[in-house]
Coordinates of C-alpha atoms and ligand atoms in Angstrom, one line a residue:
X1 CA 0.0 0.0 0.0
X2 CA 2.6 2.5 -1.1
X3 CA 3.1 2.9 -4.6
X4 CA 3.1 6.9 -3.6
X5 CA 6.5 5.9 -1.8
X6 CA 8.2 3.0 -3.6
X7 CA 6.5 0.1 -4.7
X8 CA 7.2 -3.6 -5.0
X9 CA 9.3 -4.4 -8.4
X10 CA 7.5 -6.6 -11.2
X11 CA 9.8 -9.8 -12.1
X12 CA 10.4 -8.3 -15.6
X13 CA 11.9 -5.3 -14.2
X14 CA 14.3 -7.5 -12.0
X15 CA 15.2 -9.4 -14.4
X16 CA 16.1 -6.9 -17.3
X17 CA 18.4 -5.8 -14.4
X18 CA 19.7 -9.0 -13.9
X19 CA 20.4 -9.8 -17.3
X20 CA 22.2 -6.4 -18.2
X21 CA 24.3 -7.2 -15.3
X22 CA 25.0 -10.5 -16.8
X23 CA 26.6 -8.9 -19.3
X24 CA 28.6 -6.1 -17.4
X25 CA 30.1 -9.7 -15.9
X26 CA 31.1 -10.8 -18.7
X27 CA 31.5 -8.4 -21.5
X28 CA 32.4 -5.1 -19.1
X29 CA 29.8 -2.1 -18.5
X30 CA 30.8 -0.4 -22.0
X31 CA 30.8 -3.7 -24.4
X32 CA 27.0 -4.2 -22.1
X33 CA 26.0 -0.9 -22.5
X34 CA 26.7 -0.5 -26.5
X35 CA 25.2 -4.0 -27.3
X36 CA 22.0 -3.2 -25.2
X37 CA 21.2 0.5 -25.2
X38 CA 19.4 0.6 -22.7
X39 CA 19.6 4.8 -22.1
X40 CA 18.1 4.7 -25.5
X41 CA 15.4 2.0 -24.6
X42 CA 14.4 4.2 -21.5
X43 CA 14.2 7.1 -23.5
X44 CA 12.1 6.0 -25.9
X45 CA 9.6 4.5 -23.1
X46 CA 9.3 7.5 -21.3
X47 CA 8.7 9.6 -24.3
X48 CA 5.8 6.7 -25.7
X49 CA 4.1 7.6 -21.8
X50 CA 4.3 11.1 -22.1
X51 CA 3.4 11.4 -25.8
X52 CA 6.8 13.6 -26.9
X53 CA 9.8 12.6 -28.3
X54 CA 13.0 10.2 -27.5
X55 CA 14.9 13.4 -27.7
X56 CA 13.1 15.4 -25.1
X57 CA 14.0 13.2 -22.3
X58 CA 17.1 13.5 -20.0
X59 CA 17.4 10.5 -17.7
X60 CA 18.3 11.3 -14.5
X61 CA 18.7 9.7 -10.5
X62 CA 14.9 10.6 -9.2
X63 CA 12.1 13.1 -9.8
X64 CA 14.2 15.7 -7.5
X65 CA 17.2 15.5 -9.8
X66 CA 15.4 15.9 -13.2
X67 CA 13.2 18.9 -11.7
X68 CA 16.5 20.5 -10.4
X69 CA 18.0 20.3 -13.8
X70 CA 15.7 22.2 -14.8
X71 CA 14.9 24.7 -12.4
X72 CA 18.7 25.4 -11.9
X73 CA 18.8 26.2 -16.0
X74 CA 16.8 29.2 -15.4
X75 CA 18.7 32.2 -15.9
X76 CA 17.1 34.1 -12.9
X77 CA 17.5 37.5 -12.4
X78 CA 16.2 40.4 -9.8
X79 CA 12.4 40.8 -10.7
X80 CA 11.9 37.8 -12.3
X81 CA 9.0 35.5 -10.9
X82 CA 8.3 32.6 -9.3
X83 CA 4.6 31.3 -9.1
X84 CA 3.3 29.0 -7.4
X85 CA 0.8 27.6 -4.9
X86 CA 1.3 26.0 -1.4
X87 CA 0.6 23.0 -2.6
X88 CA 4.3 22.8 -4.1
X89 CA 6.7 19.8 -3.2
X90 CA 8.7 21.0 -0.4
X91 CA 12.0 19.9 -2.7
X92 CA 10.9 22.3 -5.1
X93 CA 9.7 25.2 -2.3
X94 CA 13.6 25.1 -0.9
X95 CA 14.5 26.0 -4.6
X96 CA 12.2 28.7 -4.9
X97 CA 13.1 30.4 -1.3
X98 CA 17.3 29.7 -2.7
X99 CA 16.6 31.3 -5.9
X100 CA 14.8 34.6 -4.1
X101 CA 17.7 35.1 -1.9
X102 CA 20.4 34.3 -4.3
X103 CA 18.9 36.4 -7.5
X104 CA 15.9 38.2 -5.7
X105 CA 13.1 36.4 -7.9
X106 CA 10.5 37.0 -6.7
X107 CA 8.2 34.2 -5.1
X108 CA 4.6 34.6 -5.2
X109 CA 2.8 32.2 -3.3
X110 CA -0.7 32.2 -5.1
X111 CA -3.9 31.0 -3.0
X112 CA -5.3 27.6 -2.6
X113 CA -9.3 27.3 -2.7
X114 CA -10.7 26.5 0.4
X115 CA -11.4 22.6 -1.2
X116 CA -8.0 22.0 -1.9
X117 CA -7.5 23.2 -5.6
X118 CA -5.3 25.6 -6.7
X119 CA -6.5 28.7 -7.6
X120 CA -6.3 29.2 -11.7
X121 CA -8.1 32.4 -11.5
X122 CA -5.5 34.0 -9.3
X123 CA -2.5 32.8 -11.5
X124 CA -4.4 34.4 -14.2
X125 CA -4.9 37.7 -12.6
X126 CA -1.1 37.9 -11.8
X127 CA 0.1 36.5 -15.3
X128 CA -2.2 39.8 -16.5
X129 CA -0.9 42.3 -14.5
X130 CA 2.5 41.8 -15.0
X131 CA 4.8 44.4 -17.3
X132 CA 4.9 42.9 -20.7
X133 CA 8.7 42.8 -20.3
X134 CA 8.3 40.0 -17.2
X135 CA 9.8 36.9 -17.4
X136 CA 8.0 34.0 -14.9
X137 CA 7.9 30.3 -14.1
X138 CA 5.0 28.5 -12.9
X139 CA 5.4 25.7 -11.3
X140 CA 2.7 23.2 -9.9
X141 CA 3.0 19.8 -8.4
X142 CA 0.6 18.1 -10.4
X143 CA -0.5 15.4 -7.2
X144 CA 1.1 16.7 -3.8
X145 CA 2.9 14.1 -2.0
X146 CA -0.1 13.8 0.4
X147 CA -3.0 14.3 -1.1
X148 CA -5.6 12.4 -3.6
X149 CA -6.3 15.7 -5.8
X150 CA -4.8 16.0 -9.1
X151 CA -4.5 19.6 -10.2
X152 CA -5.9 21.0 -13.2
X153 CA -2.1 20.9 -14.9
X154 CA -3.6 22.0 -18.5
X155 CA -6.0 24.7 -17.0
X156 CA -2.1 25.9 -15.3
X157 CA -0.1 25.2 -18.6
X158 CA -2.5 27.0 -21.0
X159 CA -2.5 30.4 -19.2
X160 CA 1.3 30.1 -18.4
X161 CA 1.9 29.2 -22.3
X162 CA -0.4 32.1 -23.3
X163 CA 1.5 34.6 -21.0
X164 CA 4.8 33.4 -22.3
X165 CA 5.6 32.2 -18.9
X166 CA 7.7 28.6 -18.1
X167 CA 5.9 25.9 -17.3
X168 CA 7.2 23.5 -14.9
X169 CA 5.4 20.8 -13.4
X170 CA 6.5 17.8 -11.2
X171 CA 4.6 15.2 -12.1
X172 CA 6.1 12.3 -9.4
X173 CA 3.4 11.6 -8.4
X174 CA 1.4 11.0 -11.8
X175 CA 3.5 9.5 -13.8
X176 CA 2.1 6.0 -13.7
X177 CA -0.4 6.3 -12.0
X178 CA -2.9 8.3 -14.1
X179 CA -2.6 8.9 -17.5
X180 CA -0.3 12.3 -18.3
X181 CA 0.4 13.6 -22.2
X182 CA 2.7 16.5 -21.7
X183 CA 1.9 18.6 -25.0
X184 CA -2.5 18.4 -23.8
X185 CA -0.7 19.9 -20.2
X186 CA 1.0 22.4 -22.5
X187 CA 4.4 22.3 -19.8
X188 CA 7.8 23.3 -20.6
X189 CA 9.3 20.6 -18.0
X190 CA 8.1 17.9 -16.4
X191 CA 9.4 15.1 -14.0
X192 CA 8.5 11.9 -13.3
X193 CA 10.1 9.1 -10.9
X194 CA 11.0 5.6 -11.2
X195 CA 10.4 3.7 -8.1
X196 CA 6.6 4.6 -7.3
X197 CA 4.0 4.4 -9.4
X198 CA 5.9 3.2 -12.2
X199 CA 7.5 -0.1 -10.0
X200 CA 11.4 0.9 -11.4
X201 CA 14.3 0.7 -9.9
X202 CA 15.2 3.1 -7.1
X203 CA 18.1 5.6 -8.4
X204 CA 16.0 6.4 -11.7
X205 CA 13.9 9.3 -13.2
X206 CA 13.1 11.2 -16.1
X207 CA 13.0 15.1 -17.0
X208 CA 10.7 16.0 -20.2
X209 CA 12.3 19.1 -21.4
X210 CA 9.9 20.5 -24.6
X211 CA 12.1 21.3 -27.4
X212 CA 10.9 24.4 -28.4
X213 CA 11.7 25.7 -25.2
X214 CA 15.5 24.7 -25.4
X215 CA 17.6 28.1 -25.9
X216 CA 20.2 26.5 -29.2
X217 CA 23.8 27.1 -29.6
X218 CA 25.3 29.1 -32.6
X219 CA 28.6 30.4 -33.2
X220 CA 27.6 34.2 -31.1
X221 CA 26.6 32.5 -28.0
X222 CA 22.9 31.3 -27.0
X223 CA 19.8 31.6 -29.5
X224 CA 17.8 33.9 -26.8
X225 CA 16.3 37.0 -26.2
X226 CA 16.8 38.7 -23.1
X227 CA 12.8 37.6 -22.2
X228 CA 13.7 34.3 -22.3
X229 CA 13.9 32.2 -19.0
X230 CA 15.5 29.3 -19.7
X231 CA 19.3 29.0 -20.2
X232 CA 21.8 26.4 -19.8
X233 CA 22.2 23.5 -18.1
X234 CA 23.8 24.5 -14.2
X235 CA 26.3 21.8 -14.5
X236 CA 27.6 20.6 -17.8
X237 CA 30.3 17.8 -18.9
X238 CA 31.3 16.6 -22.8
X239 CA 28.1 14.8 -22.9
X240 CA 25.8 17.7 -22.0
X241 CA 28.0 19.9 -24.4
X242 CA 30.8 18.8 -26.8
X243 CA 33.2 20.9 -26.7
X244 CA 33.9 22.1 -30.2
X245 CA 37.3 24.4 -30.3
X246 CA 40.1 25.2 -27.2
X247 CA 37.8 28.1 -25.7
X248 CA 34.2 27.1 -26.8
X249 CA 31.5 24.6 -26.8
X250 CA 27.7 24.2 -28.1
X251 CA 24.9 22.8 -26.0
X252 CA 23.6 19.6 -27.0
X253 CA 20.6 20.7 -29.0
X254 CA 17.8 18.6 -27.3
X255 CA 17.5 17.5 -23.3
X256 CA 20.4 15.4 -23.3
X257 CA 21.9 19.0 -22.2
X258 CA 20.8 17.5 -18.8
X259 CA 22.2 14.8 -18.6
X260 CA 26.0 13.5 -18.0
X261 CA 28.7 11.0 -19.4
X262 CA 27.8 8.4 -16.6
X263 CA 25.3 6.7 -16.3
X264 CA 23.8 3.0 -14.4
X265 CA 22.3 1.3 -17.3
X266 CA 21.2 -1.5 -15.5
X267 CA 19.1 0.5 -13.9
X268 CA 17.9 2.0 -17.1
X269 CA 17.4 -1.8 -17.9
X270 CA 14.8 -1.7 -15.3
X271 CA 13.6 1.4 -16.0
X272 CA 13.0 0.6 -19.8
X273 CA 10.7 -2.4 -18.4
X274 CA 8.4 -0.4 -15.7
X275 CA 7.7 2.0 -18.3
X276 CA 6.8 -0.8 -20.9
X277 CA 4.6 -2.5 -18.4
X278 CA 3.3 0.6 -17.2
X279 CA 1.9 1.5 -21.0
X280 CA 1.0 -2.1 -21.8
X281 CA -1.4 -2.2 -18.3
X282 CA -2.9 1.7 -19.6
X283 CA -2.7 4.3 -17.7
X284 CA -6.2 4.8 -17.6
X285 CA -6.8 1.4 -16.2
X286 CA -4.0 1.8 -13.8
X287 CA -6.3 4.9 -12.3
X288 CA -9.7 3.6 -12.5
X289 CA -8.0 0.7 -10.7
X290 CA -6.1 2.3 -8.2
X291 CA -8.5 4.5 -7.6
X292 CA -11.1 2.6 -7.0
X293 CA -9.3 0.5 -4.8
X294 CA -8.4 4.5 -2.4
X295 CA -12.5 4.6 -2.4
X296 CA -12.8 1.7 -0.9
X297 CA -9.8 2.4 2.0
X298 CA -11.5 5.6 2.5
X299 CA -14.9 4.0 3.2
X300 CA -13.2 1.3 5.5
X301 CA -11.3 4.1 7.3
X302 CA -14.2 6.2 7.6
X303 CA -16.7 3.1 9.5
X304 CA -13.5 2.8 12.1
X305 CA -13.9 5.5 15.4
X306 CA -11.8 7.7 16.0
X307 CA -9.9 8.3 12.2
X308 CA -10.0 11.3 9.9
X309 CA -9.0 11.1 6.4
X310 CA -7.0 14.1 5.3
X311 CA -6.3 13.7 1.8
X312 CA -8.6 15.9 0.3
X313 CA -10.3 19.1 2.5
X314 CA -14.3 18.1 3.7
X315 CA -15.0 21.2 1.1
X316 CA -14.0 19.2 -2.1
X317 CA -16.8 17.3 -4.5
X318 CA -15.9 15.4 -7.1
X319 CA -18.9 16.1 -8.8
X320 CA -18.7 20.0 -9.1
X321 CA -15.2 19.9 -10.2
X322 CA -15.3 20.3 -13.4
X323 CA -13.0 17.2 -14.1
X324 CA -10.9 17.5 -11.5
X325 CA -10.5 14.3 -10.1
X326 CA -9.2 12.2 -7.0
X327 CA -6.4 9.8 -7.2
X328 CA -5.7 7.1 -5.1
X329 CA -3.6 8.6 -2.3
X330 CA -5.5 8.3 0.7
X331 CA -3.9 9.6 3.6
X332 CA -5.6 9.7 7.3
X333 CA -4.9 11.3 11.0
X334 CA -4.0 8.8 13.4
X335 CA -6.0 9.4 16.2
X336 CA -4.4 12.0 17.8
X337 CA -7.5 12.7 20.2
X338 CA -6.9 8.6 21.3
X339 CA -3.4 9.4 21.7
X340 CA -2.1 7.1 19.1
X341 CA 0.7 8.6 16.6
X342 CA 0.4 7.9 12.9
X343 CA 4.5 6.4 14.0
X344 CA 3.0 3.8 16.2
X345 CA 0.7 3.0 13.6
X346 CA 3.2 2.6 10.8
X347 CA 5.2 -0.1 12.6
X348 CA 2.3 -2.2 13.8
X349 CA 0.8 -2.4 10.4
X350 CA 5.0 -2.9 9.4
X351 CA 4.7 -5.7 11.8
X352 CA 1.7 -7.1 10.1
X353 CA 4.0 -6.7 7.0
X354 CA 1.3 -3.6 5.7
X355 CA 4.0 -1.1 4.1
X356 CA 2.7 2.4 4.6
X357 CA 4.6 5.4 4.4
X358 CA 4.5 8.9 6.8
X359 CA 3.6 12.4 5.6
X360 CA 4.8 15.2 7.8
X361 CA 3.0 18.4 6.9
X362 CA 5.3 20.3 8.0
X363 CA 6.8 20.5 4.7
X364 CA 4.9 23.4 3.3
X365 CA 4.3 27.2 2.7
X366 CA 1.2 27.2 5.2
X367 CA 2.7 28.7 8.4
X368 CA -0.5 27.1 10.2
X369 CA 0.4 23.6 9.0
X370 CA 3.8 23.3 10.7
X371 CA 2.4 22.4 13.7
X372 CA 0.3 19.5 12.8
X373 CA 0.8 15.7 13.3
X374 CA 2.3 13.7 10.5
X375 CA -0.7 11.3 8.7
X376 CA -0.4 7.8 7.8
X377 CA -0.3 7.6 3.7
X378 CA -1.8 4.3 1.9
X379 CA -1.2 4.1 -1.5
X380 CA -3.0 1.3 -3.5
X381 CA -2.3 0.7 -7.2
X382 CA -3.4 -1.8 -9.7
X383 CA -1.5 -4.6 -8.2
X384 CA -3.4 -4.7 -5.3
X385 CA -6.9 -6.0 -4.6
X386 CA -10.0 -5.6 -2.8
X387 CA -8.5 -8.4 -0.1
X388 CA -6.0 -6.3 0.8
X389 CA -8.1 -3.4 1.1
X390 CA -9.7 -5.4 3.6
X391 CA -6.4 -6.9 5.4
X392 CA -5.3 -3.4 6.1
X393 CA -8.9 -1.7 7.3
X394 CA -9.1 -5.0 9.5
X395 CA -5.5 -4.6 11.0
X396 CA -6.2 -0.6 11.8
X397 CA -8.8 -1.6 13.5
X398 CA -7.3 -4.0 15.4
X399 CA -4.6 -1.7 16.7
X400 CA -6.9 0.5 17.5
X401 CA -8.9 -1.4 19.6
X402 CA -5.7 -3.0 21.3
X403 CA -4.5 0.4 21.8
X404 CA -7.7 1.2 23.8
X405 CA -7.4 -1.8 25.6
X406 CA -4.4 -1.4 26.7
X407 CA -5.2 2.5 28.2
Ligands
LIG501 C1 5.3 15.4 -5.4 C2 6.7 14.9 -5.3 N1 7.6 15.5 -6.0 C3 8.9 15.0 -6.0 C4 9.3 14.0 -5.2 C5 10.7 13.5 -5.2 O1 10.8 12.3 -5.9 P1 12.2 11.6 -5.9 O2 12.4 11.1 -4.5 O3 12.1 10.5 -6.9 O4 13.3 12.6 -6.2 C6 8.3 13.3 -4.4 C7 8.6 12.2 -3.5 O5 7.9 11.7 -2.7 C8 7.0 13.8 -4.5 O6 6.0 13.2 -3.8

């Protein structure tokens, strides 16, 4: 029950692995790596789930790395912005508070609605009232880490893309588990992970990086106007670049700008698999599945006294939300009014050999969160069945009612 933290790896995934490093035994990691291509493989999986192309991925260690890359290529200057919500990955919010200090951006935090959804209309109204001469990212997390709504990403990307703003959304938490086409979200950047959703090996992810947005090399420097965000990669080596005379080298012209001359491709092996499986089960099934599955947690969760789910505020309805839809994150409070801790929770249902995951909220830009309890996350995906669902409302129960017992 924690595909939103790393989930359990499909044999076909362990044994690409196994078999690539088969040959590193015998052959020796570059004779492997040229004979299998398995960076290309990866590459061309991700981009088939996404819907771009081989050449606008940049493999990378996790989600964090790949969103870095990109953030950290933005050429930021005093005045420039930074937009985005509270709902941002914590990862991400330490970026934005570096980059105001460092090259006084300016980091607007725009307002959440009171059910949970970001607020379009005030990115909107800021995007408007900015001097033509602005240059902004807008960055959204498209599921947060702890919670079952999923953004409106292509309501976000279609004002940013109209307001010549950068796009930049982490998508760790969607990538393979709902279906996610990068041009319909109209984003610049997105990341994705390998080890969750996706059942990969730990150590990978993947950075979309949308060509168009690319600044390209010529023989006077960077094709870019001063309005332009995006620059070069923060850290480059001879792969990123090649280096063309003594005092001078050109970008590589698509996202393999972000990526380096090392690389693990066993992993990539893996990774190549996950994504495979991951587009042979459908997306869309792999929701509807998983979702459905979070519905019926919720309603087990909701019959046992004494627990509050907290992954989406009372105030949100499915039904009046105009598409906006819950995933299958379902994340509770662990009784804090019994005196039980969502840790003491965690390891009994670890001892039942339940795999949960934590969720401190004090990870965020609401000053009123920081003083909350951390929740207990379950995260069902297709893999899992309506058994289990049972297995694990029956076992918080039971600790519940020892706990009591024992008081
Ligand atoms: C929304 C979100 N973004 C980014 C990350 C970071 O992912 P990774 O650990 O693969 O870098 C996480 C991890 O939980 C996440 O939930």
């Amino acid at each position: 029950m924690n595909a939103a933290g790393a989930s359990p790896m499909p044999d076909q995934v362990h044994q690409a692995m196994l078999a690539h490093f088969e040959l590193e035994r015998h052959m020796g990691a570059y004779a492997a790596e040229a004979l299998a291509n398995a960076r290309e493989g990866a590459r061309l999986e991700a981009a088939r789930l996404l819907g771009c192309d081989a050449n606008e991925i940049a493999l990378t260690e996790s989600a964090q790395s790949a969103w870095a890359r990109a953030f950290y290529s933005l050429s930021f200057k005093e005045g420039d912005w930074i937009l985005c919500w509270a709902s941002e990955y914590a990862g991400n919010a330490v970026a934005f508070l570096q980059a105001s200090t460092q090259h006084k951006a300016r980091l607007e935090i725009l307002p959440m609605r009171p059910d949970g959804v970001v607020d379009v209309y005030a990115l909107e109204c800021v995007l408007k009232s900015m001097p033509k001469t602005s240059r902004a990212v807008v960055a959204l997390t498209h599921i947060q880490t702890n919670s079952s709504i999923v953004q409106p990403a292509a309501a976000v990307g279609a004002l940013a893309r109209k307001h010549g703003a950068v796009f930049l959304l982490d998508a760790c938490q969607s990538v393979g588990q709902i279906p996610i086409d990068v041009r319909a979200v109209s984003c610049d950047f997105a990341c994705g992970t390998g080890r969750k959703w996706l059942r990969g090996p730990r150590g990978t992810g993947f950075l979309y990086a949308r060509s168009a947005v690319l600044p390209q090399s010529t023989p006077h420097g960077l094709q870019r106007s001063e309005l332009e965000l995006v620059g070069e990669p923060s850290m480059i080596d001879h792969v990123s670049v090649s280096w063309t005379q003594r005092s001078a080298y050109k970008l590589s012209p698509n996202a393999r700008r972000y990526e380096m001359w090392e690389s693990p491709p066993a992993l990539h092996a893996g990774l190549k698999e996950a994504l495979a499986l991951c587009i042979r089960m459908d997306p869309q099934h792999i929701a509807q599945k998983a979702s459905y599955l979070a519905v019926l947690l919720r309603r087990g969760l909701a019959s046992i006294d004494g627990i509050r789910c907290c992954d989406a505020p009372e105030q949100f309805n499915e039904a009046i939300n105009d598409g906006i839809s819950r995933c299958a994150i379902v994340t509770f409070e662990a009784f804090s009014n019994l005196g039980i801790t969502s840790e003491f929770v965690r390891d009994a249902l670890a001892e039942r050999r339940i795999a949960v995951s934590l969720s401190p909220p004090s990870h965020t830009f609401n000053d009123e969160e920081w003083c909350l309890p951390s929740t207990v996350r379950l995260s069902p995906s297709y893999y899992n069945d309506e058994s289990e669902v049972d297995a694990v409302i029956q076992a918080i129960q039971e600790i519940v009612s020892s706990f009591k017992a024992s008081q």
